Amino acid sequence: MATSQAQAQKLAEANPRTARAYGVFFAGWVVPGAGHFMERRWWRGLLVFAAVVVLFSCGLAMGGKVYSPNAGDVLDILGFFGDMGAAGLYALARIAGWGAAPVQIVVADYGTKFVVVAGLLNFIAAVDAHDIALGKKR
Amino acid sequence: MMMSHFTAVLIFAACVSVVFGITQRSETRAMVKYGLYCFGLFVVGTIAASWAMALIKR
């Protein structure tokens, strides 16, 4: 364990770009678009932020459910992982108690999907920012 | 918030297309083109599926 940590530290020191790329990914995961902002892709970051926040907010406004950590139904577990794709928004929703009401109408079910997809999109955007930081993408 | 199903589709398609365009292409022009392409596919696909389901129901 200690050896692998030392190796990881050596690798990070040898290639600071890699270590920074993980930071970019983490920032993008917590705050939508933050990874792109760190890479000075201002418009991309702004658009990612707007798209994810609008989708997440609309989902909540439609009465969508925010999944809590669970070990029950497989779809509920996957829904939780989807929601966690936008970690900052998920934490905000959980702290504020948004999305806790049971889903009773069709539009609310759509809202639940909106929230999950917002998380998944944010995850894709964070990976994209990571690729930019690594120089794999312009 | 109550909204029509079509409005929900438009919001969903717009947001998803923006992120797809940004993440799947490298050049700005290609991003815009791909985003518009995805948006069109979402909307046209939804309308086509809706008509198909309506016809099946009859």
Short mmCIF file of N, CA and C in Angstrom, two decimals:
data_model
loop_
_atom_site.label_atom_id
_atom_site.label_comp_id
_atom_site.label_asym_id
_atom_site.label_seq_id
_atom_site.Cartn_x
_atom_site.Cartn_y
_atom_site.Cartn_z
N MET A 1 0.83 -1.20 0.00
CA MET A 1 0.00 0.00 0.00
C MET A 1 0.87 1.26 0.00
N ALA A 2 1.84 1.25 0.96
CA ALA A 2 2.73 2.41 1.06
C ALA A 2 3.58 2.53 -0.20
N THR A 3 3.97 1.35 -0.73
CA THR A 3 4.78 1.36 -1.94
C THR A 3 4.00 1.95 -3.11
N SER A 4 2.73 1.53 -3.24
CA SER A 4 1.93 2.03 -4.36
C SER A 4 1.68 3.53 -4.23
N GLN A 5 1.53 4.00 -2.98
CA GLN A 5 1.37 5.45 -2.76
C GLN A 5 2.63 6.20 -3.16
N ALA A 6 3.75 5.63 -2.78
CA ALA A 6 5.04 6.25 -3.14
C ALA A 6 5.22 6.27 -4.65
N GLN A 7 4.82 5.16 -5.29
CA GLN A 7 4.92 5.09 -6.75
C GLN A 7 4.02 6.14 -7.40
N ALA A 8 2.80 6.28 -6.86
CA ALA A 8 1.85 7.26 -7.42
C ALA A 8 2.40 8.67 -7.26
N GLN A 9 3.04 8.92 -6.10
CA GLN A 9 3.61 10.25 -5.85
C GLN A 9 4.77 10.52 -6.82
N LYS A 10 5.60 9.48 -7.03
CA LYS A 10 6.72 9.61 -7.97
C LYS A 10 6.20 9.93 -9.37
N LEU A 11 5.14 9.20 -9.74
CA LEU A 11 4.53 9.39 -11.07
C LEU A 11 3.99 10.80 -11.22
N ALA A 12 3.35 11.27 -10.15
CA ALA A 12 2.78 12.62 -10.19
C ALA A 12 3.88 13.67 -10.29
N GLU A 13 4.99 13.40 -9.58
CA GLU A 13 6.11 14.35 -9.64
C GLU A 13 6.76 14.33 -11.02
N ALA A 14 6.84 13.13 -11.58
CA ALA A 14 7.45 13.00 -12.90
C ALA A 14 6.57 13.64 -13.97
N ASN A 15 5.28 13.56 -13.79
CA ASN A 15 4.37 14.13 -14.77
C ASN A 15 3.30 14.97 -14.06
N PRO A 16 3.64 16.22 -13.76
CA PRO A 16 2.70 17.07 -13.01
C PRO A 16 1.39 17.28 -13.75
N ARG A 17 1.43 17.11 -15.08
CA ARG A 17 0.22 17.28 -15.89
C ARG A 17 -0.84 16.24 -15.48
N THR A 18 -0.37 15.01 -15.17
CA THR A 18 -1.29 13.95 -14.77
C THR A 18 -1.97 14.28 -13.46
N ALA A 19 -1.18 14.73 -12.49
CA ALA A 19 -1.74 15.08 -11.18
C ALA A 19 -2.75 16.21 -11.31
N ARG A 20 -2.41 17.19 -12.12
CA ARG A 20 -3.32 18.32 -12.32
C ARG A 20 -4.60 17.85 -13.00
N ALA A 21 -4.45 16.91 -13.94
CA ALA A 21 -5.62 16.42 -14.68
C ALA A 21 -6.63 15.78 -13.74
N TYR A 22 -6.13 15.09 -12.71
CA TYR A 22 -7.06 14.50 -11.73
C TYR A 22 -7.77 15.60 -10.95
N GLY A 23 -7.05 16.67 -10.65
CA GLY A 23 -7.67 17.82 -9.97
C GLY A 23 -8.76 18.45 -10.82
N VAL A 24 -8.48 18.55 -12.13
CA VAL A 24 -9.45 19.10 -13.07
C VAL A 24 -10.70 18.22 -13.11
N PHE A 25 -10.48 16.90 -13.15
CA PHE A 25 -11.61 15.97 -13.16
C PHE A 25 -12.44 16.12 -11.89
N PHE A 26 -11.75 16.18 -10.75
CA PHE A 26 -12.46 16.28 -9.46
C PHE A 26 -13.28 17.57 -9.39
N ALA A 27 -12.67 18.68 -9.83
CA ALA A 27 -13.37 19.97 -9.80
C ALA A 27 -14.61 19.92 -10.69
N GLY A 28 -14.45 19.33 -11.88
CA GLY A 28 -15.57 19.21 -12.80
C GLY A 28 -16.67 18.30 -12.27
N TRP A 29 -16.28 17.32 -11.51
CA TRP A 29 -17.26 16.39 -10.92
C TRP A 29 -18.07 17.09 -9.83
N VAL A 30 -17.40 17.90 -9.02
CA VAL A 30 -18.09 18.56 -7.91
C VAL A 30 -18.92 19.75 -8.40
N VAL A 31 -18.33 20.59 -9.22
CA VAL A 31 -19.05 21.78 -9.74
C VAL A 31 -19.11 21.67 -11.27
N PRO A 32 -20.30 21.60 -11.84
CA PRO A 32 -20.41 21.47 -13.30
C PRO A 32 -19.65 22.57 -14.04
N GLY A 33 -18.80 22.18 -14.97
CA GLY A 33 -18.06 23.15 -15.79
C GLY A 33 -16.77 23.65 -15.16
N ALA A 34 -16.53 23.32 -13.89
CA ALA A 34 -15.33 23.84 -13.21
C ALA A 34 -14.05 23.31 -13.86
N GLY A 35 -14.09 22.07 -14.33
CA GLY A 35 -12.91 21.49 -14.99
C GLY A 35 -12.55 22.27 -16.24
N HIS A 36 -13.57 22.64 -17.01
CA HIS A 36 -13.31 23.42 -18.22
C HIS A 36 -12.84 24.83 -17.87
N PHE A 37 -13.37 25.39 -16.81
CA PHE A 37 -12.91 26.72 -16.36
C PHE A 37 -11.42 26.66 -16.00
N MET A 38 -11.01 25.58 -15.31
CA MET A 38 -9.60 25.44 -14.92
C MET A 38 -8.70 25.34 -16.14
N GLU A 39 -9.24 24.81 -17.22
CA GLU A 39 -8.48 24.70 -18.47
C GLU A 39 -8.67 25.92 -19.38
N ARG A 40 -9.31 26.94 -18.82
CA ARG A 40 -9.56 28.21 -19.53
C ARG A 40 -10.43 28.04 -20.78
N ARG A 41 -11.30 27.06 -20.72
CA ARG A 41 -12.31 26.91 -21.79
C ARG A 41 -13.60 27.53 -21.25
N TRP A 42 -13.61 28.86 -21.26
CA TRP A 42 -14.68 29.59 -20.55
C TRP A 42 -16.06 29.29 -21.10
N TRP A 43 -16.22 29.38 -22.41
CA TRP A 43 -17.55 29.16 -23.00
C TRP A 43 -18.04 27.74 -22.80
N ARG A 44 -17.12 26.79 -22.95
CA ARG A 44 -17.50 25.39 -22.76
C ARG A 44 -17.93 25.16 -21.31
N GLY A 45 -17.17 25.72 -20.38
CA GLY A 45 -17.51 25.57 -18.96
C GLY A 45 -18.86 26.18 -18.63
N LEU A 46 -19.08 27.36 -19.19
CA LEU A 46 -20.35 28.06 -18.93
C LEU A 46 -21.53 27.25 -19.49
N LEU A 47 -21.35 26.74 -20.70
CA LEU A 47 -22.44 25.96 -21.32
C LEU A 47 -22.70 24.65 -20.58
N VAL A 48 -21.62 23.99 -20.15
CA VAL A 48 -21.79 22.74 -19.38
C VAL A 48 -22.50 23.05 -18.06
N PHE A 49 -22.06 24.12 -17.40
CA PHE A 49 -22.68 24.52 -16.13
C PHE A 49 -24.18 24.77 -16.35
N ALA A 50 -24.49 25.57 -17.37
CA ALA A 50 -25.90 25.92 -17.62
C ALA A 50 -26.71 24.67 -17.94
N ALA A 51 -26.20 23.81 -18.81
CA ALA A 51 -26.96 22.63 -19.23
C ALA A 51 -27.23 21.70 -18.04
N VAL A 52 -26.20 21.43 -17.25
CA VAL A 52 -26.37 20.49 -16.13
C VAL A 52 -27.28 21.09 -15.05
N VAL A 53 -27.05 22.36 -14.72
CA VAL A 53 -27.87 22.98 -13.67
C VAL A 53 -29.33 23.11 -14.11
N VAL A 54 -29.56 23.49 -15.36
CA VAL A 54 -30.94 23.61 -15.85
C VAL A 54 -31.64 22.25 -15.82
N LEU A 55 -30.94 21.20 -16.29
CA LEU A 55 -31.54 19.87 -16.31
C LEU A 55 -31.83 19.38 -14.89
N PHE A 56 -30.88 19.58 -14.00
CA PHE A 56 -31.05 19.15 -12.60
C PHE A 56 -32.19 19.93 -11.94
N SER A 57 -32.21 21.24 -12.15
CA SER A 57 -33.24 22.09 -11.53
C SER A 57 -34.63 21.75 -12.07
N CYS A 58 -34.73 21.58 -13.38
CA CYS A 58 -36.02 21.23 -13.98
C CYS A 58 -36.50 19.89 -13.42
N GLY A 59 -35.57 18.95 -13.29
CA GLY A 59 -35.94 17.64 -12.73
C GLY A 59 -36.52 17.77 -11.34
N LEU A 60 -35.88 18.59 -10.51
CA LEU A 60 -36.39 18.80 -9.14
C LEU A 60 -37.72 19.54 -9.18
N ALA A 61 -37.81 20.56 -10.04
CA ALA A 61 -39.05 21.35 -10.13
C ALA A 61 -40.22 20.50 -10.61
N MET A 62 -39.93 19.47 -11.39
CA MET A 62 -40.99 18.59 -11.87
C MET A 62 -41.39 17.56 -10.82
N GLY A 63 -40.73 17.61 -9.68
CA GLY A 63 -41.06 16.68 -8.59
C GLY A 63 -40.26 15.40 -8.65
N GLY A 64 -39.13 15.45 -9.36
CA GLY A 64 -38.27 14.26 -9.49
C GLY A 64 -37.67 13.84 -8.17
N LYS A 65 -37.32 12.56 -8.12
CA LYS A 65 -36.75 11.99 -6.90
C LYS A 65 -35.23 12.05 -6.94
N VAL A 66 -34.62 12.35 -5.79
CA VAL A 66 -33.16 12.26 -5.66
C VAL A 66 -32.86 11.00 -4.87
N TYR A 67 -32.13 10.09 -5.48
CA TYR A 67 -31.87 8.80 -4.84
C TYR A 67 -30.91 8.96 -3.67
N SER A 68 -31.16 8.18 -2.63
CA SER A 68 -30.24 8.17 -1.50
C SER A 68 -29.40 6.89 -1.59
N PRO A 69 -28.26 6.83 -0.89
CA PRO A 69 -27.46 5.60 -0.92
C PRO A 69 -28.32 4.43 -0.45
N ASN A 70 -28.30 3.35 -1.21
CA ASN A 70 -29.16 2.23 -0.85
C ASN A 70 -28.55 0.93 -1.33
N ALA A 71 -29.05 -0.15 -0.78
CA ALA A 71 -28.58 -1.48 -1.19
C ALA A 71 -29.79 -2.33 -1.57
N GLY A 72 -30.79 -1.67 -2.11
CA GLY A 72 -32.02 -2.38 -2.44
C GLY A 72 -32.10 -2.78 -3.89
N ASP A 73 -33.07 -2.22 -4.59
CA ASP A 73 -33.29 -2.53 -6.00
C ASP A 73 -32.09 -2.07 -6.85
N VAL A 74 -31.75 -2.87 -7.85
CA VAL A 74 -30.59 -2.56 -8.71
C VAL A 74 -30.78 -1.20 -9.40
N LEU A 75 -32.00 -0.94 -9.87
CA LEU A 75 -32.25 0.33 -10.56
C LEU A 75 -32.09 1.52 -9.62
N ASP A 76 -32.46 1.33 -8.34
CA ASP A 76 -32.27 2.40 -7.36
C ASP A 76 -30.78 2.66 -7.12
N ILE A 77 -29.99 1.57 -7.09
CA ILE A 77 -28.54 1.72 -6.90
C ILE A 77 -27.94 2.47 -8.08
N LEU A 78 -28.34 2.07 -9.30
CA LEU A 78 -27.83 2.74 -10.50
C LEU A 78 -28.27 4.21 -10.54
N GLY A 79 -29.51 4.44 -10.10
CA GLY A 79 -30.01 5.82 -10.04
C GLY A 79 -29.18 6.67 -9.09
N PHE A 80 -28.78 6.08 -7.98
CA PHE A 80 -27.93 6.80 -7.03
C PHE A 80 -26.58 7.15 -7.66
N PHE A 81 -25.99 6.19 -8.37
CA PHE A 81 -24.70 6.47 -9.02
C PHE A 81 -24.85 7.53 -10.10
N GLY A 82 -25.98 7.49 -10.82
CA GLY A 82 -26.25 8.53 -11.82
C GLY A 82 -26.35 9.89 -11.18
N ASP A 83 -27.11 9.99 -10.10
CA ASP A 83 -27.26 11.26 -9.39
C ASP A 83 -25.91 11.78 -8.89
N MET A 84 -25.06 10.86 -8.46
CA MET A 84 -23.76 11.24 -7.89
C MET A 84 -22.80 11.81 -8.94
N GLY A 85 -23.17 11.71 -10.21
CA GLY A 85 -22.34 12.29 -11.28
C GLY A 85 -22.20 13.79 -11.15
N ALA A 86 -23.21 14.41 -10.54
CA ALA A 86 -23.11 15.86 -10.25
C ALA A 86 -23.04 15.98 -8.72
N ALA A 87 -21.85 15.75 -8.19
CA ALA A 87 -21.70 15.60 -6.74
C ALA A 87 -22.12 16.83 -5.96
N GLY A 88 -21.75 18.01 -6.45
CA GLY A 88 -22.09 19.25 -5.73
C GLY A 88 -23.59 19.48 -5.69
N LEU A 89 -24.23 19.32 -6.84
CA LEU A 89 -25.69 19.53 -6.90
C LEU A 89 -26.40 18.47 -6.08
N TYR A 90 -25.88 17.24 -6.11
CA TYR A 90 -26.49 16.15 -5.34
C TYR A 90 -26.41 16.47 -3.85
N ALA A 91 -25.23 16.90 -3.40
CA ALA A 91 -25.07 17.23 -1.98
C ALA A 91 -26.00 18.37 -1.58
N LEU A 92 -26.09 19.37 -2.45
CA LEU A 92 -26.99 20.50 -2.19
C LEU A 92 -28.44 20.04 -2.04
N ALA A 93 -28.86 19.18 -2.97
CA ALA A 93 -30.24 18.69 -2.94
C ALA A 93 -30.51 17.87 -1.68
N ARG A 94 -29.54 17.05 -1.30
CA ARG A 94 -29.72 16.21 -0.10
C ARG A 94 -29.76 17.06 1.16
N ILE A 95 -28.88 18.07 1.22
CA ILE A 95 -28.85 18.94 2.41
C ILE A 95 -30.15 19.73 2.52
N ALA A 96 -30.63 20.23 1.37
CA ALA A 96 -31.85 21.03 1.37
C ALA A 96 -33.11 20.18 1.44
N GLY A 97 -32.96 18.88 1.28
CA GLY A 97 -34.12 17.99 1.34
C GLY A 97 -34.97 18.01 0.08
N TRP A 98 -34.36 18.45 -1.04
CA TRP A 98 -35.11 18.47 -2.31
C TRP A 98 -35.18 17.05 -2.89
N GLY A 99 -36.25 16.78 -3.58
CA GLY A 99 -36.38 15.48 -4.25
C GLY A 99 -36.63 14.32 -3.31
N ALA A 100 -37.15 14.62 -2.14
CA ALA A 100 -37.39 13.55 -1.16
C ALA A 100 -38.83 13.03 -1.22
N ALA A 101 -39.71 13.79 -1.88
CA ALA A 101 -41.13 13.38 -1.93
C ALA A 101 -41.30 12.19 -2.87
N PRO A 102 -42.25 11.31 -2.56
CA PRO A 102 -42.48 10.16 -3.45
C PRO A 102 -43.03 10.58 -4.81
N VAL A 103 -42.62 9.84 -5.85
CA VAL A 103 -43.06 10.14 -7.22
C VAL A 103 -44.48 9.60 -7.42
N GLN A 104 -45.42 10.49 -7.77
CA GLN A 104 -46.81 10.04 -7.93
C GLN A 104 -47.40 10.37 -9.30
N ILE A 105 -46.76 11.27 -10.04
CA ILE A 105 -47.27 11.61 -11.37
C ILE A 105 -46.21 11.36 -12.43
N VAL A 106 -46.67 11.25 -13.68
CA VAL A 106 -45.75 10.90 -14.77
C VAL A 106 -44.65 11.95 -14.91
N VAL A 107 -45.03 13.23 -14.82
CA VAL A 107 -44.04 14.31 -14.99
C VAL A 107 -42.93 14.20 -13.93
N ALA A 108 -43.30 13.78 -12.72
CA ALA A 108 -42.30 13.61 -11.67
C ALA A 108 -41.34 12.48 -12.01
N ASP A 109 -41.85 11.45 -12.68
CA ASP A 109 -40.98 10.36 -13.11
C ASP A 109 -39.99 10.86 -14.15
N TYR A 110 -40.46 11.71 -15.06
CA TYR A 110 -39.55 12.34 -16.02
C TYR A 110 -38.50 13.16 -15.26
N GLY A 111 -38.95 13.85 -14.23
CA GLY A 111 -38.04 14.67 -13.43
C GLY A 111 -36.92 13.84 -12.82
N THR A 112 -37.27 12.64 -12.36
CA THR A 112 -36.25 11.74 -11.79
C THR A 112 -35.19 11.42 -12.85
N LYS A 113 -35.65 11.17 -14.08
CA LYS A 113 -34.71 10.87 -15.17
C LYS A 113 -33.87 12.10 -15.51
N PHE A 114 -34.47 13.27 -15.45
CA PHE A 114 -33.72 14.51 -15.70
C PHE A 114 -32.54 14.61 -14.72
N VAL A 115 -32.83 14.34 -13.45
CA VAL A 115 -31.79 14.47 -12.41
C VAL A 115 -30.67 13.46 -12.66
N VAL A 116 -31.05 12.23 -12.98
CA VAL A 116 -30.03 11.19 -13.23
C VAL A 116 -29.19 11.56 -14.46
N VAL A 117 -29.86 12.00 -15.52
CA VAL A 117 -29.12 12.33 -16.76
C VAL A 117 -28.22 13.55 -16.53
N ALA A 118 -28.67 14.51 -15.72
CA ALA A 118 -27.82 15.66 -15.40
C ALA A 118 -26.52 15.18 -14.76
N GLY A 119 -26.62 14.21 -13.86
CA GLY A 119 -25.44 13.65 -13.22
C GLY A 119 -24.54 12.96 -14.22
N LEU A 120 -25.13 12.16 -15.10
CA LEU A 120 -24.32 11.43 -16.09
C LEU A 120 -23.64 12.39 -17.07
N LEU A 121 -24.36 13.43 -17.48
CA LEU A 121 -23.77 14.42 -18.39
C LEU A 121 -22.59 15.13 -17.72
N ASN A 122 -22.77 15.45 -16.44
CA ASN A 122 -21.69 16.12 -15.73
C ASN A 122 -20.44 15.23 -15.65
N PHE A 123 -20.69 13.94 -15.49
CA PHE A 123 -19.57 12.99 -15.44
C PHE A 123 -18.82 12.97 -16.78
N ILE A 124 -19.58 12.94 -17.87
CA ILE A 124 -18.96 12.97 -19.21
C ILE A 124 -18.15 14.25 -19.38
N ALA A 125 -18.72 15.38 -18.92
CA ALA A 125 -18.04 16.68 -19.05
C ALA A 125 -16.75 16.70 -18.22
N ALA A 126 -16.79 16.08 -17.03
CA ALA A 126 -15.60 16.05 -16.18
C ALA A 126 -14.49 15.23 -16.84
N VAL A 127 -14.87 14.11 -17.47
CA VAL A 127 -13.88 13.29 -18.19
C VAL A 127 -13.31 14.07 -19.37
N ASP A 128 -14.17 14.84 -20.04
CA ASP A 128 -13.72 15.67 -21.16
C ASP A 128 -12.68 16.70 -20.70
N ALA A 129 -12.96 17.33 -19.55
CA ALA A 129 -12.01 18.31 -19.01
C ALA A 129 -10.69 17.64 -18.64
N HIS A 130 -10.79 16.41 -18.13
CA HIS A 130 -9.59 15.63 -17.79
C HIS A 130 -8.76 15.36 -19.05
N ASP A 131 -9.44 15.02 -20.14
CA ASP A 131 -8.74 14.78 -21.42
C ASP A 131 -8.06 16.04 -21.92
N ILE A 132 -8.73 17.18 -21.75
CA ILE A 132 -8.14 18.47 -22.17
C ILE A 132 -6.88 18.74 -21.35
N ALA A 133 -6.97 18.47 -20.05
CA ALA A 133 -5.82 18.71 -19.16
C ALA A 133 -4.64 17.80 -19.53
N LEU A 134 -4.95 16.61 -20.02
CA LEU A 134 -3.88 15.67 -20.42
C LEU A 134 -3.31 15.99 -21.80
N GLY A 135 -4.01 16.86 -22.53
CA GLY A 135 -3.57 17.20 -23.87
C GLY A 135 -4.08 16.26 -24.94
N LYS A 136 -5.04 15.37 -24.56
CA LYS A 136 -5.61 14.44 -25.54
C LYS A 136 -6.61 15.14 -26.44
N LYS A 137 -7.12 16.27 -25.95
CA LYS A 137 -8.13 17.01 -26.71
C LYS A 137 -7.82 18.49 -26.60
N ARG A 138 -8.16 19.24 -27.62
CA ARG A 138 -7.92 20.69 -27.59
C ARG A 138 -9.02 21.42 -26.85
N MET B 1 -43.65 21.87 -10.79
CA MET B 1 -43.77 22.55 -12.08
C MET B 1 -44.44 21.61 -13.08
N MET B 2 -45.53 22.08 -13.66
CA MET B 2 -46.21 21.27 -14.66
C MET B 2 -45.79 21.77 -16.05
N MET B 3 -45.41 20.86 -16.89
CA MET B 3 -45.08 21.23 -18.27
C MET B 3 -45.55 20.11 -19.18
N SER B 4 -45.76 20.47 -20.45
CA SER B 4 -46.20 19.45 -21.39
C SER B 4 -45.04 18.48 -21.66
N HIS B 5 -45.39 17.32 -22.14
CA HIS B 5 -44.35 16.33 -22.42
C HIS B 5 -43.41 16.84 -23.51
N PHE B 6 -43.96 17.57 -24.48
CA PHE B 6 -43.12 18.07 -25.57
C PHE B 6 -42.13 19.13 -25.06
N THR B 7 -42.59 19.99 -24.15
CA THR B 7 -41.68 20.98 -23.55
C THR B 7 -40.55 20.26 -22.81
N ALA B 8 -40.92 19.20 -22.09
CA ALA B 8 -39.90 18.42 -21.36
C ALA B 8 -38.88 17.84 -22.34
N VAL B 9 -39.36 17.36 -23.48
CA VAL B 9 -38.46 16.80 -24.50
C VAL B 9 -37.51 17.88 -25.02
N LEU B 10 -38.06 19.07 -25.28
CA LEU B 10 -37.22 20.15 -25.82
C LEU B 10 -36.13 20.55 -24.83
N ILE B 11 -36.50 20.68 -23.55
CA ILE B 11 -35.50 21.04 -22.53
C ILE B 11 -34.44 19.95 -22.43
N PHE B 12 -34.89 18.71 -22.36
CA PHE B 12 -33.96 17.57 -22.25
C PHE B 12 -33.02 17.53 -23.46
N ALA B 13 -33.61 17.64 -24.66
CA ALA B 13 -32.80 17.55 -25.89
C ALA B 13 -31.78 18.68 -25.96
N ALA B 14 -32.21 19.89 -25.58
CA ALA B 14 -31.30 21.04 -25.64
C ALA B 14 -30.11 20.84 -24.70
N CYS B 15 -30.38 20.46 -23.45
CA CYS B 15 -29.31 20.32 -22.47
C CYS B 15 -28.35 19.18 -22.84
N VAL B 16 -28.91 18.05 -23.24
CA VAL B 16 -28.07 16.90 -23.59
C VAL B 16 -27.24 17.21 -24.85
N SER B 17 -27.86 17.87 -25.82
CA SER B 17 -27.15 18.18 -27.07
C SER B 17 -25.97 19.12 -26.83
N VAL B 18 -26.16 20.09 -25.94
CA VAL B 18 -25.07 21.03 -25.63
C VAL B 18 -23.87 20.25 -25.08
N VAL B 19 -24.11 19.36 -24.12
CA VAL B 19 -22.99 18.62 -23.51
C VAL B 19 -22.40 17.63 -24.52
N PHE B 20 -23.24 16.96 -25.30
CA PHE B 20 -22.72 16.04 -26.32
C PHE B 20 -21.84 16.79 -27.32
N GLY B 21 -22.32 17.93 -27.77
CA GLY B 21 -21.54 18.71 -28.74
C GLY B 21 -20.18 19.09 -28.19
N ILE B 22 -20.16 19.56 -26.94
CA ILE B 22 -18.90 20.01 -26.32
C ILE B 22 -17.94 18.85 -26.10
N THR B 23 -18.48 17.71 -25.67
CA THR B 23 -17.60 16.61 -25.27
C THR B 23 -17.18 15.69 -26.41
N GLN B 24 -17.98 15.64 -27.47
CA GLN B 24 -17.70 14.65 -28.52
C GLN B 24 -16.95 15.23 -29.72
N ARG B 25 -16.76 16.53 -29.77
CA ARG B 25 -16.04 17.15 -30.88
C ARG B 25 -14.98 18.12 -30.34
N SER B 26 -13.97 18.41 -31.17
CA SER B 26 -12.86 19.26 -30.71
C SER B 26 -12.95 20.69 -31.21
N GLU B 27 -13.44 20.87 -32.42
CA GLU B 27 -13.50 22.21 -33.02
C GLU B 27 -14.86 22.85 -32.74
N THR B 28 -14.83 24.17 -32.58
CA THR B 28 -16.07 24.88 -32.24
C THR B 28 -17.17 24.66 -33.27
N ARG B 29 -16.78 24.76 -34.54
CA ARG B 29 -17.77 24.61 -35.61
C ARG B 29 -18.38 23.19 -35.60
N ALA B 30 -17.51 22.20 -35.41
CA ALA B 30 -17.97 20.81 -35.35
C ALA B 30 -18.87 20.58 -34.13
N MET B 31 -18.55 21.26 -33.02
CA MET B 31 -19.37 21.13 -31.79
C MET B 31 -20.79 21.62 -32.06
N VAL B 32 -20.87 22.79 -32.70
CA VAL B 32 -22.20 23.37 -32.99
C VAL B 32 -22.99 22.46 -33.92
N LYS B 33 -22.31 21.98 -34.96
CA LYS B 33 -22.98 21.12 -35.93
C LYS B 33 -23.47 19.83 -35.27
N TYR B 34 -22.61 19.22 -34.46
CA TYR B 34 -22.98 17.96 -33.80
C TYR B 34 -24.08 18.18 -32.77
N GLY B 35 -24.01 19.31 -32.06
CA GLY B 35 -25.06 19.63 -31.09
C GLY B 35 -26.42 19.78 -31.76
N LEU B 36 -26.43 20.50 -32.88
CA LEU B 36 -27.69 20.68 -33.63
C LEU B 36 -28.19 19.34 -34.19
N TYR B 37 -27.25 18.53 -34.64
CA TYR B 37 -27.60 17.21 -35.18
C TYR B 37 -28.26 16.35 -34.08
N CYS B 38 -27.66 16.34 -32.89
CA CYS B 38 -28.22 15.56 -31.77
C CYS B 38 -29.60 16.10 -31.38
N PHE B 39 -29.71 17.43 -31.32
CA PHE B 39 -30.99 18.04 -30.95
C PHE B 39 -32.09 17.62 -31.94
N GLY B 40 -31.75 17.71 -33.23
CA GLY B 40 -32.71 17.31 -34.26
C GLY B 40 -33.10 15.85 -34.13
N LEU B 41 -32.11 14.99 -33.89
CA LEU B 41 -32.42 13.56 -33.76
C LEU B 41 -33.32 13.29 -32.56
N PHE B 42 -33.03 13.96 -31.44
CA PHE B 42 -33.87 13.78 -30.24
C PHE B 42 -35.32 14.16 -30.53
N VAL B 43 -35.49 15.34 -31.10
CA VAL B 43 -36.85 15.87 -31.31
C VAL B 43 -37.59 15.06 -32.37
N VAL B 44 -36.94 14.85 -33.52
CA VAL B 44 -37.59 14.09 -34.60
C VAL B 44 -37.85 12.65 -34.15
N GLY B 45 -36.88 12.06 -33.46
CA GLY B 45 -37.05 10.69 -32.96
C GLY B 45 -38.21 10.57 -31.99
N THR B 46 -38.36 11.58 -31.13
CA THR B 46 -39.47 11.54 -30.16
C THR B 46 -40.81 11.67 -30.85
N ILE B 47 -40.88 12.60 -31.83
CA ILE B 47 -42.14 12.78 -32.56
C ILE B 47 -42.49 11.50 -33.33
N ALA B 48 -41.48 10.91 -33.98
CA ALA B 48 -41.72 9.67 -34.74
C ALA B 48 -42.19 8.54 -33.81
N ALA B 49 -41.51 8.41 -32.65
CA ALA B 49 -41.91 7.35 -31.71
C ALA B 49 -43.31 7.60 -31.17
N SER B 50 -43.65 8.86 -30.94
CA SER B 50 -44.98 9.20 -30.44
C SER B 50 -46.06 8.81 -31.45
N TRP B 51 -45.80 9.15 -32.72
CA TRP B 51 -46.77 8.78 -33.77
C TRP B 51 -46.88 7.27 -33.90
N ALA B 52 -45.75 6.59 -33.81
CA ALA B 52 -45.77 5.13 -33.92
C ALA B 52 -46.61 4.52 -32.80
N MET B 53 -46.43 5.03 -31.58
CA MET B 53 -47.21 4.50 -30.44
C MET B 53 -48.69 4.82 -30.60
N ALA B 54 -48.98 6.03 -31.10
CA ALA B 54 -50.39 6.41 -31.30
C ALA B 54 -51.05 5.52 -32.35
N LEU B 55 -50.30 5.21 -33.41
CA LEU B 55 -50.86 4.35 -34.46
C LEU B 55 -51.04 2.91 -33.96
N ILE B 56 -50.08 2.43 -33.17
CA ILE B 56 -50.19 1.07 -32.61
C ILE B 56 -51.41 0.98 -31.70
N LYS B 57 -51.64 2.05 -30.93
CA LYS B 57 -52.77 2.04 -29.99
C LYS B 57 -54.10 1.94 -30.73
N ARG B 58 -54.17 2.55 -31.92
CA ARG B 58 -55.41 2.46 -32.72
C ARG B 58 -55.56 1.05 -33.25
#
